[in-house]
mmCIF file of C-alpha atoms in Angstrom:
data_model
loop_
_atom_site.group_PDB
_atom_site.id
_atom_site.type_symbol
_atom_site.label_atom_id
_atom_site.label_comp_id
_atom_site.label_asym_id
_atom_site.label_seq_id
_atom_site.Cartn_x
_atom_site.Cartn_y
_atom_site.Cartn_z
ATOM 1 C CA MET A 768 6.659 18.469 34.942
ATOM 2 C CA PHE A 769 4.776 21.621 33.748
ATOM 3 C CA HIS A 770 5.787 23.880 30.679
ATOM 4 C CA VAL A 771 4.643 27.558 29.679
ATOM 5 C CA LEU A 772 4.711 27.176 25.593
ATOM 6 C CA ILE A 773 4.843 31.186 24.250
ATOM 7 C CA LEU A 774 3.909 30.973 20.666
ATOM 8 C CA ARG A 775 4.564 34.259 18.694
ATOM 9 C CA TYR A 776 3.651 35.008 15.235
ATOM 10 C CA THR A 777 6.566 35.622 12.573
ATOM 11 C CA ALA A 778 4.214 36.331 9.671
ATOM 12 C CA ASP A 779 1.047 38.857 8.562
ATOM 13 C CA ALA A 780 -1.611 38.297 10.062
ATOM 14 C CA GLU A 781 -3.554 37.017 6.478
ATOM 15 C CA ALA A 782 -1.178 34.220 6.523
ATOM 16 C CA VAL A 783 -1.218 33.030 10.061
ATOM 17 C CA ALA A 784 -5.548 33.184 9.479
ATOM 18 C CA SER A 785 -5.354 30.879 6.530
ATOM 19 C CA HIS A 786 -3.548 28.115 8.857
ATOM 20 C CA LEU A 787 -6.206 28.850 11.861
ATOM 21 C CA PRO A 788 -8.756 25.952 11.407
ATOM 22 C CA ASP A 789 -5.414 23.697 11.715
ATOM 23 C CA HIS A 790 -3.964 25.259 14.260
ATOM 24 C CA ILE A 791 -7.075 25.138 16.048
ATOM 25 C CA ASP A 792 -7.762 20.794 15.058
ATOM 26 C CA TYR A 793 -4.300 20.652 16.632
ATOM 27 C CA LEU A 794 -5.092 22.388 20.167
ATOM 28 C CA GLU A 795 -8.300 20.555 20.666
ATOM 29 C CA LYS A 796 -6.395 17.098 19.806
ATOM 30 C CA HIS A 797 -3.541 17.757 22.479
ATOM 31 C CA HIS A 798 -6.330 19.223 24.837
ATOM 32 C CA SER A 799 -8.509 15.893 24.525
ATOM 33 C CA ARG A 800 -4.971 14.265 25.200
ATOM 34 C CA GLY A 801 -4.822 16.081 28.269
ATOM 35 C CA LEU A 802 -1.630 17.040 27.640
ATOM 36 C CA PHE A 803 -2.467 20.770 27.185
ATOM 37 C CA LEU A 804 -4.265 22.371 30.205
ATOM 38 C CA LEU A 805 -5.134 25.930 28.762
ATOM 39 C CA SER A 806 -4.552 27.992 25.828
ATOM 40 C CA GLY A 807 -5.222 31.366 24.769
ATOM 41 C CA ARG A 808 -4.371 34.600 22.779
ATOM 42 C CA ILE A 809 -1.839 37.212 24.356
ATOM 43 C CA LEU A 810 -2.925 40.442 24.898
ATOM 44 C CA PRO A 811 -2.881 42.158 22.143
ATOM 45 C CA ALA A 812 -4.132 39.233 20.414
ATOM 46 C CA GLU A 813 -2.010 40.196 17.162
ATOM 47 C CA SER A 814 1.171 39.263 19.256
ATOM 48 C CA GLY A 815 0.729 35.273 19.558
ATOM 49 C CA GLU A 816 -0.643 32.591 22.130
ATOM 50 C CA VAL A 817 0.422 30.947 25.082
ATOM 51 C CA ILE A 818 -0.268 27.614 26.316
ATOM 52 C CA LEU A 819 -0.236 25.530 29.562
ATOM 53 C CA ALA A 820 1.042 21.723 29.356
ATOM 54 C CA ARG A 821 2.225 18.722 31.254
ATOM 55 C CA GLY A 822 4.350 16.059 30.374
ATOM 56 C CA GLU A 823 7.703 15.290 29.799
ATOM 57 C CA ARG A 824 9.937 18.286 28.029
ATOM 58 C CA ASP A 825 11.105 16.141 25.089
ATOM 59 C CA GLU A 826 7.329 15.105 24.332
ATOM 60 C CA ILE A 827 6.440 18.937 24.487
ATOM 61 C CA GLU A 828 9.106 19.601 22.275
ATOM 62 C CA ALA A 829 7.991 17.445 19.702
ATOM 63 C CA VAL A 830 4.424 18.274 19.892
ATOM 64 C CA ALA A 831 5.269 21.739 19.339
ATOM 65 C CA GLY A 832 6.660 20.781 16.222
ATOM 66 C CA GLN A 833 3.677 19.516 14.975
ATOM 67 C CA ASP A 834 1.948 22.914 15.172
ATOM 68 C CA PRO A 835 0.990 23.663 11.712
ATOM 69 C CA LEU A 836 1.332 27.504 12.226
ATOM 70 C CA PHE A 837 4.982 26.076 13.201
ATOM 71 C CA ARG A 838 5.728 23.689 10.229
ATOM 72 C CA HIS A 839 4.523 26.602 7.708
ATOM 73 C CA GLY A 840 7.233 28.810 8.971
ATOM 74 C CA LEU A 841 3.762 31.021 10.701
ATOM 75 C CA CYS A 842 5.434 31.009 14.588
ATOM 76 C CA ALA A 843 8.256 30.352 16.702
ATOM 77 C CA TYR A 844 7.954 28.842 19.867
ATOM 78 C CA GLU A 845 9.841 29.186 23.529
ATOM 79 C CA ILE A 846 9.130 26.962 26.056
ATOM 80 C CA LEU A 847 9.359 27.264 29.817
ATOM 81 C CA SER A 848 9.699 24.210 31.799
ATOM 82 C CA ALA A 849 9.136 23.733 35.544
ATOM 83 C CA ASP A 850 8.639 21.130 38.023
ATOM 84 C CA PRO A 851 6.349 22.465 40.976
ATOM 85 C CA GLY A 852 6.876 21.389 44.614
ATOM 86 C CA LEU A 853 3.654 23.254 45.900
ATOM 87 C CA ALA A 854 0.069 24.159 44.041
ATOM 88 C CA HIS A 855 -2.715 26.048 45.327
ATOM 89 C CA PRO A 856 -5.721 23.482 45.971
ATOM 90 C CA ASP A 857 -7.630 25.349 43.736
ATOM 91 C CA LEU A 858 -5.410 24.798 40.804
ATOM 92 C CA SER A 859 -6.764 21.073 41.057
ATOM 93 C CA THR A 860 -10.077 22.250 40.368
ATOM 94 C CA LEU A 861 -9.451 24.585 37.505
ATOM 95 C CA LEU A 862 -6.282 22.906 35.891
ATOM 96 C CA GLY A 863 -6.322 19.594 36.949
ATOM 97 C CA SER A 864 -2.564 20.042 38.346
ATOM 98 C CA PRO A 865 -1.476 18.343 41.602
ATOM 99 C CA THR A 866 -2.190 19.819 44.817
ATOM 100 C CA ALA A 867 0.490 19.478 47.944
ATOM 101 C CA SER A 868 -1.240 16.576 48.811
ATOM 102 C CA SER A 869 -1.683 14.610 45.947
ATOM 103 C CA ASN A 870 0.726 13.451 42.854
ATOM 104 C CA THR A 871 -2.003 12.487 40.512
ATOM 105 C CA VAL A 872 -2.975 14.372 37.532
ATOM 106 C CA SER A 873 -6.629 14.483 36.712
ATOM 107 C CA ALA A 874 -7.084 14.510 33.079
ATOM 108 C CA PRO A 875 -9.889 16.366 31.378
ATOM 109 C CA PRO A 876 -13.306 14.232 30.444
ATOM 110 C CA PHE A 877 -12.521 11.426 27.571
ATOM 111 C CA PRO A 878 -15.034 13.194 24.613
ATOM 112 C CA TRP A 879 -16.406 10.237 23.475
ATOM 113 C CA ALA A 880 -18.650 7.299 24.961
ATOM 114 C CA VAL A 881 -17.992 3.443 23.848
ATOM 115 C CA GLN A 882 -21.617 3.751 22.429
ATOM 116 C CA GLU A 883 -21.207 6.811 20.352
ATOM 117 C CA TYR A 884 -18.203 5.483 19.237
ATOM 118 C CA ARG A 885 -19.338 2.220 18.118
ATOM 119 C CA GLY A 886 -22.464 4.405 16.427
ATOM 120 C CA LEU A 887 -20.099 5.604 13.957
ATOM 121 C CA ARG A 888 -21.044 3.810 10.991
ATOM 122 C CA PRO A 889 -21.615 3.963 7.344
ATOM 123 C CA GLY A 890 -24.989 5.248 6.770
ATOM 124 C CA ALA A 891 -25.616 6.461 10.229
ATOM 125 C CA ALA A 892 -28.212 8.752 10.707
ATOM 126 C CA GLY A 893 -26.940 12.366 11.652
ATOM 127 C CA LEU A 894 -23.099 11.350 11.118
ATOM 128 C CA ASP A 895 -21.988 14.860 10.145
ATOM 129 C CA MET A 896 -23.405 16.270 12.984
ATOM 130 C CA VAL A 897 -22.072 13.852 15.610
ATOM 131 C CA LEU A 898 -18.816 14.582 14.449
ATOM 132 C CA SER A 899 -19.152 18.389 13.550
ATOM 133 C CA GLY A 900 -17.214 20.452 16.063
ATOM 134 C CA ARG A 901 -15.776 17.425 18.054
ATOM 135 C CA PRO A 902 -11.914 15.944 18.170
ATOM 136 C CA VAL A 903 -11.589 13.126 15.992
ATOM 137 C CA GLY A 904 -7.987 11.951 16.708
ATOM 138 C CA ALA A 905 -9.164 9.509 19.477
ATOM 139 C CA VAL A 906 -11.915 8.091 16.707
ATOM 140 C CA ALA A 907 -10.316 8.652 13.629
ATOM 141 C CA HIS A 908 -10.218 4.945 11.565
ATOM 142 C CA ARG A 909 -13.672 4.526 12.685
ATOM 143 C CA ALA A 910 -15.207 7.845 11.579
ATOM 144 C CA GLY A 911 -13.087 7.887 8.392
ATOM 145 C CA THR A 912 -14.457 4.963 7.614
ATOM 146 C CA ALA A 913 -18.055 5.789 7.942
ATOM 147 C CA VAL A 914 -17.352 9.108 6.001
ATOM 148 C CA LEU A 915 -15.956 7.438 3.652
ATOM 149 C CA ALA A 916 -18.966 5.741 2.683
ATOM 150 C CA ALA A 917 -20.707 9.176 3.112
ATOM 151 C CA LEU A 918 -18.364 10.753 0.535
ATOM 152 C CA ARG A 919 -19.040 7.946 -1.969
ATOM 153 C CA ALA A 920 -22.589 7.979 -1.170
ATOM 154 C CA GLY A 921 -22.630 11.686 -2.491
ATOM 155 C CA GLN A 922 -22.632 13.595 0.428
ATOM 156 C CA PRO A 923 -20.229 16.583 0.020
ATOM 157 C CA GLU A 924 -21.077 17.822 3.494
ATOM 158 C CA ALA A 925 -19.120 15.173 4.860
ATOM 159 C CA ALA A 926 -15.700 16.641 3.318
ATOM 160 C CA ASP A 927 -15.016 18.703 6.369
ATOM 161 C CA THR A 928 -14.601 16.220 8.387
ATOM 162 C CA ALA A 929 -13.045 14.096 5.999
ATOM 163 C CA ARG A 930 -10.497 16.458 5.621
ATOM 164 C CA ARG A 931 -9.809 16.027 9.426
ATOM 165 C CA CYS A 932 -9.830 12.806 9.737
ATOM 166 C CA VAL A 933 -7.123 12.544 6.913
ATOM 167 C CA ARG A 934 -4.920 15.014 8.829
ATOM 168 C CA GLU A 935 -5.577 12.982 12.467
ATOM 169 C CA LEU A 936 -5.058 9.661 10.424
ATOM 170 C CA ARG A 937 -1.936 11.075 8.708
ATOM 171 C CA GLU A 938 -0.275 12.231 12.196
ATOM 172 C CA ARG A 939 -1.372 9.270 14.036
ATOM 173 C CA ASP A 940 0.337 6.964 11.507
ATOM 174 C CA TRP A 941 -1.139 3.565 13.039
ATOM 175 C CA PRO A 942 -1.161 0.324 10.803
ATOM 176 C CA GLY A 943 -3.973 0.865 8.372
ATOM 177 C CA ASP A 944 -4.603 4.475 9.090
ATOM 178 C CA GLY A 945 -2.517 5.932 5.692
ATOM 179 C CA LEU A 946 -4.592 3.370 3.550
ATOM 180 C CA LEU A 947 -7.730 4.811 4.870
ATOM 181 C CA ALA A 948 -6.293 8.267 4.361
ATOM 182 C CA ASP A 949 -5.491 7.717 0.958
ATOM 183 C CA ALA A 950 -8.661 6.480 0.416
ATOM 184 C CA LEU A 951 -10.432 9.607 1.937
ATOM 185 C CA ASP A 952 -8.443 11.788 -0.489
ATOM 186 C CA ARG A 953 -9.306 10.187 -3.523
ATOM 187 C CA ALA A 954 -12.880 10.546 -2.261
ATOM 188 C CA LEU A 955 -12.559 14.378 -1.631
ATOM 189 C CA GLU A 956 -10.816 14.280 -5.230
ATOM 190 C CA ASP A 957 -13.817 12.763 -6.573
ATOM 191 C CA GLU A 958 -11.309 10.096 -8.018
ATOM 192 C CA ALA A 959 -11.673 6.291 -8.199
ATOM 193 C CA ALA A 960 -10.970 3.936 -5.313
ATOM 194 C CA ASP A 961 -7.524 2.256 -5.617
ATOM 195 C CA ALA A 962 -7.608 -0.284 -8.374
ATOM 196 C CA GLU A 963 -5.081 -2.470 -7.287
ATOM 197 C CA LEU A 964 -7.186 -3.536 -4.158
ATOM 198 C CA ALA A 965 -10.305 -5.678 -4.970
ATOM 199 C CA PRO A 966 -13.117 -4.584 -2.881
ATOM 200 C CA VAL A 967 -14.846 -7.430 -0.887
ATOM 201 C CA PRO A 968 -17.928 -6.676 1.605
ATOM 202 C CA VAL A 969 -16.397 -7.647 4.776
ATOM 203 C CA ASP A 970 -17.120 -6.264 8.080
ATOM 204 C CA LEU A 971 -13.938 -4.771 9.666
ATOM 205 C CA GLU A 972 -14.600 -5.703 13.207
ATOM 206 C CA ASP A 973 -15.276 -9.102 12.513
ATOM 207 C CA LEU A 974 -11.608 -9.433 11.125
ATOM 208 C CA ALA A 975 -10.184 -7.474 13.675
ATOM 209 C CA ASP A 976 -11.908 -9.989 16.322
ATOM 210 C CA ALA A 977 -10.378 -12.956 14.554
ATOM 211 C CA ALA A 978 -6.932 -11.482 14.399
ATOM 212 C CA GLY A 979 -6.843 -10.760 18.051
ATOM 213 C CA SER A 980 -8.601 -13.908 19.237
ATOM 214 C CA ASP A 981 -6.596 -15.668 21.562
ATOM 215 C CA PRO A 982 -4.139 -18.045 19.658
ATOM 216 C CA ALA A 983 -5.043 -20.745 21.668
ATOM 217 C CA GLU A 984 -8.401 -20.949 20.308
ATOM 218 C CA GLY A 985 -7.131 -22.071 16.780
ATOM 219 C CA GLU A 986 -6.788 -19.664 13.735
ATOM 220 C CA GLY A 987 -9.781 -18.463 11.689
ATOM 221 C CA ALA A 988 -10.121 -17.706 7.932
ATOM 222 C CA PHE A 989 -11.194 -15.038 5.606
ATOM 223 C CA ASP A 990 -13.531 -15.849 2.551
ATOM 224 C CA PRO A 991 -12.605 -13.017 -0.157
ATOM 225 C CA VAL A 992 -15.794 -13.911 -2.274
ATOM 226 C CA THR A 993 -18.414 -13.673 0.579
ATOM 227 C CA GLY A 994 -16.559 -11.141 2.996
ATOM 228 C CA GLU A 995 -17.379 -13.606 5.444
ATOM 229 C CA VAL A 996 -14.718 -13.919 8.625
ATOM 230 C CA LEU A 997 -14.695 -17.767 10.263
ATOM 231 C CA PRO A 998 -13.755 -18.227 13.334
ATOM 232 C CA ALA A 999 -12.023 -21.418 14.422
ATOM 233 C CA ALA A 1000 -15.186 -22.654 15.782
ATOM 234 C CA VAL A 1001 -16.668 -23.178 12.540
ATOM 235 C CA LEU A 1002 -13.790 -24.321 10.614
ATOM 236 C CA GLU A 1003 -13.312 -27.185 12.700
ATOM 237 C CA PHE A 1004 -16.665 -28.939 11.204
ATOM 238 C CA ASP A 1005 -15.813 -28.227 8.039
ATOM 239 C CA ALA A 1006 -18.907 -26.740 7.073
ATOM 240 C CA LEU A 1007 -20.689 -23.445 7.481
ATOM 241 C CA PRO A 1008 -24.068 -22.959 9.875
ATOM 242 C CA ASP A 1009 -26.231 -23.282 7.124
ATOM 243 C CA GLY A 1010 -24.970 -26.930 6.433
ATOM 244 C CA ASP A 1011 -22.950 -25.626 3.360
ATOM 245 C CA GLU A 1012 -19.589 -27.084 2.872
ATOM 246 C CA LEU A 1013 -16.370 -24.593 3.191
ATOM 247 C CA ASP A 1014 -14.403 -23.939 -0.003
ATOM 248 C CA TRP A 1015 -11.202 -24.546 1.157
ATOM 249 C CA ASP A 1016 -8.869 -23.464 -1.637
ATOM 250 C CA ARG A 1017 -10.452 -19.742 -1.601
ATOM 251 C CA LEU A 1018 -10.072 -19.112 2.580
ATOM 252 C CA ILE A 1019 -7.581 -17.419 3.723
ATOM 253 C CA THR A 1020 -6.184 -18.019 6.698
ATOM 254 C CA VAL A 1021 -6.558 -15.305 9.709
ATOM 255 C CA GLU A 1022 -3.809 -15.960 12.206
ATOM 256 C CA SER A 1023 -3.697 -14.319 15.881
ATOM 257 C CA ASP A 1024 -0.834 -12.494 17.417
ATOM 258 C CA SER A 1025 -0.519 -11.707 21.089
ATOM 259 C CA THR A 1026 2.280 -9.381 20.322
ATOM 260 C CA ASP A 1027 0.114 -6.925 18.870
ATOM 261 C CA ALA A 1028 -2.249 -7.141 21.593
ATOM 262 C CA TYR A 1029 0.575 -6.464 24.063
ATOM 263 C CA GLN A 1030 1.568 -3.605 22.003
ATOM 264 C CA ASP A 1031 -1.647 -1.653 22.521
ATOM 265 C CA MET A 1032 -1.365 -2.237 26.378
ATOM 266 C CA ALA A 1033 1.664 -0.745 26.470
ATOM 267 C CA ASP A 1034 1.031 2.157 23.972
ATOM 268 C CA PHE A 1035 -2.133 2.828 25.738
ATOM 269 C CA THR A 1036 -0.680 2.812 29.019
ATOM 270 C CA GLU A 1037 1.890 5.643 28.216
ATOM 271 C CA THR A 1038 -1.500 7.529 27.212
ATOM 272 C CA VAL A 1039 -2.702 7.804 30.761
ATOM 273 C CA ALA A 1040 -2.410 11.324 32.055
ATOM 274 C CA ASP A 1041 -2.937 10.121 35.955
ATOM 275 C CA VAL A 1042 0.700 9.389 37.367
ATOM 276 C CA ASP A 1043 -0.457 6.520 39.975
ATOM 277 C CA LEU A 1044 -2.552 4.600 37.303
ATOM 278 C CA ARG A 1045 0.070 4.775 34.889
ATOM 279 C CA GLY A 1046 2.445 3.528 37.122
ATOM 280 C CA ARG A 1047 0.294 0.349 38.133
ATOM 281 C CA LEU A 1048 -0.043 -0.265 34.730
ATOM 282 C CA ARG A 1049 3.458 -0.491 33.762
ATOM 283 C CA GLN A 1050 3.636 -3.148 36.430
ATOM 284 C CA GLN A 1051 1.104 -4.929 35.149
ATOM 285 C CA LEU A 1052 2.493 -4.966 31.921
ATOM 286 C CA ASP A 1053 5.620 -7.041 33.916
ATOM 287 C CA GLY A 1054 5.863 -10.912 33.471
ATOM 288 C CA ARG A 1055 3.134 -13.900 33.019
ATOM 289 C CA GLY A 1056 -0.522 -13.250 33.247
ATOM 290 C CA ALA A 1057 0.171 -9.496 31.831
ATOM 291 C CA PHE A 1058 -3.047 -9.263 29.811
ATOM 292 C CA ARG A 1059 -5.592 -10.462 32.711
ATOM 293 C CA ARG A 1060 -3.641 -7.844 35.338
ATOM 294 C CA PHE A 1061 -4.005 -4.948 32.497
ATOM 295 C CA LYS A 1062 -7.389 -5.903 31.813
ATOM 296 C CA ASN A 1063 -8.371 -6.425 35.331
ATOM 297 C CA THR A 1064 -7.123 -2.927 36.079
ATOM 298 C CA VAL A 1065 -8.867 -1.171 33.578
ATOM 299 C CA HIS A 1066 -11.903 -2.618 34.315
ATOM 300 C CA GLY A 1067 -11.645 -2.067 37.848
ATOM 301 C CA GLU A 1068 -11.221 2.198 37.054
ATOM 302 C CA GLY A 1069 -13.996 2.151 35.050
ATOM 303 C CA GLY A 1070 -15.507 5.286 33.680
ATOM 304 C CA ASP A 1071 -13.165 7.394 31.200
ATOM 305 C CA THR A 1072 -10.102 4.813 31.543
ATOM 306 C CA LEU A 1073 -12.207 1.928 30.396
ATOM 307 C CA SER A 1074 -13.871 4.300 27.408
ATOM 308 C CA SER A 1075 -10.486 4.958 26.379
ATOM 309 C CA TRP A 1076 -8.977 1.679 26.210
ATOM 310 C CA THR A 1077 -11.699 0.155 24.956
ATOM 311 C CA ILE A 1078 -11.728 2.860 21.934
ATOM 312 C CA PHE A 1079 -8.113 2.528 21.490
ATOM 313 C CA SER A 1080 -7.916 -0.771 20.960
ATOM 314 C CA GLU A 1081 -10.854 -1.315 18.490
ATOM 315 C CA GLU A 1082 -8.980 1.816 16.595
ATOM 316 C CA ARG A 1083 -6.132 -0.461 16.591
ATOM 317 C CA GLY A 1084 -7.748 -3.925 15.570
ATOM 318 C CA LEU A 1085 -10.112 -1.832 12.624
ATOM 319 C CA GLY A 1086 -6.408 -0.457 11.418
ATOM 320 C CA ARG A 1087 -4.591 -3.921 11.440
ATOM 321 C CA ALA A 1088 -7.592 -5.277 9.628
ATOM 322 C CA ARG A 1089 -7.492 -3.153 6.802
ATOM 323 C CA GLN A 1090 -3.976 -3.237 6.694
ATOM 324 C CA TRP A 1091 -4.532 -7.167 6.440
ATOM 325 C CA LEU A 1092 -6.765 -6.783 3.822
ATOM 326 C CA ALA A 1093 -4.804 -4.710 1.776
ATOM 327 C CA ASP A 1094 -1.567 -6.862 2.082
ATOM 328 C CA HIS A 1095 -3.852 -9.592 0.957
ATOM 329 C CA GLY A 1096 -4.974 -7.552 -2.251
ATOM 330 C CA TYR A 1097 -8.480 -6.557 -0.631
ATOM 331 C CA ARG A 1098 -10.069 -3.158 0.689
ATOM 332 C CA PRO A 1099 -13.213 -3.129 2.462
ATOM 333 C CA ASP A 1100 -16.016 -2.223 0.609
ATOM 334 C CA GLU A 1101 -17.145 1.144 2.676
ATOM 335 C CA ARG A 1102 -20.736 0.280 2.521
ATOM 336 C CA THR A 1103 -20.387 -2.674 4.376
ATOM 337 C CA ALA A 1104 -16.651 -2.116 6.243
ATOM 338 C CA LEU A 1105 -18.749 -1.231 9.727
ATOM 339 C CA ARG A 1106 -22.083 -3.357 9.872
#
């Protein structure tokens, strides 16, 4: 289903202008998701804007309600919905809409490559340049973690990106996102980190891997003194690789739970723009063997589908790792949170 969103300004130009940066971030976010296909000013430009969107009516109404201009009472939306039966073939190229012979809606290119995403680390060269002007919604936790380290290292040029990450993290609100948003807000205000959480030199990726491992492989453990995450295979030998004995009294068990991994697959499936692929992924999640079938399908698709799934699942893992630490009274040292 397609929707024309007519946005009309209800306040003076000065009031609208003060919130335009947030409004532009909002538009970029939903363009990157593939929900918005076109957006632009109504002529004359002072009167409002128009957006062409696709999806279910309820979702579009909810998204319209998230517009910063709407939330601040600066605009009103009218939404016209249509279920087109036929479309000119050229629209497939221009708008990514279905033609008369296809029920597949093609999404715009996913804005991040996996290699780029994993390069977002504390101390990475040119971090601000990499993030500048690009949508950060899909990479908010990793990007926010790297930007937090930059702020704490005295790099004020990271402030604008940090604010964008805070907005995305609070709106997305996945596990751990609120904790990171709070930490970024403190850094932006030059306030000390949360004193109730003890800093540890842990790599969130290691912790996420342990929590997301196959439960059949056993439980890992976390050492809050060294920040090490020990996989089940190491614990079986009752010693560290360097021969030192394990201090079992201080280790905290890291339990893995396949429920979270299944929920990630289900949630990701609902973000897929391609109608046929979304339907196939829903089928793969039904019954035993869902993990294998889902991953085989995603890897078989490759390209943007594989990139977006990889980043989606890693973002969820990083957030859960941060939340797990907080639940046990710790927070990652921002300098070592992503090594």
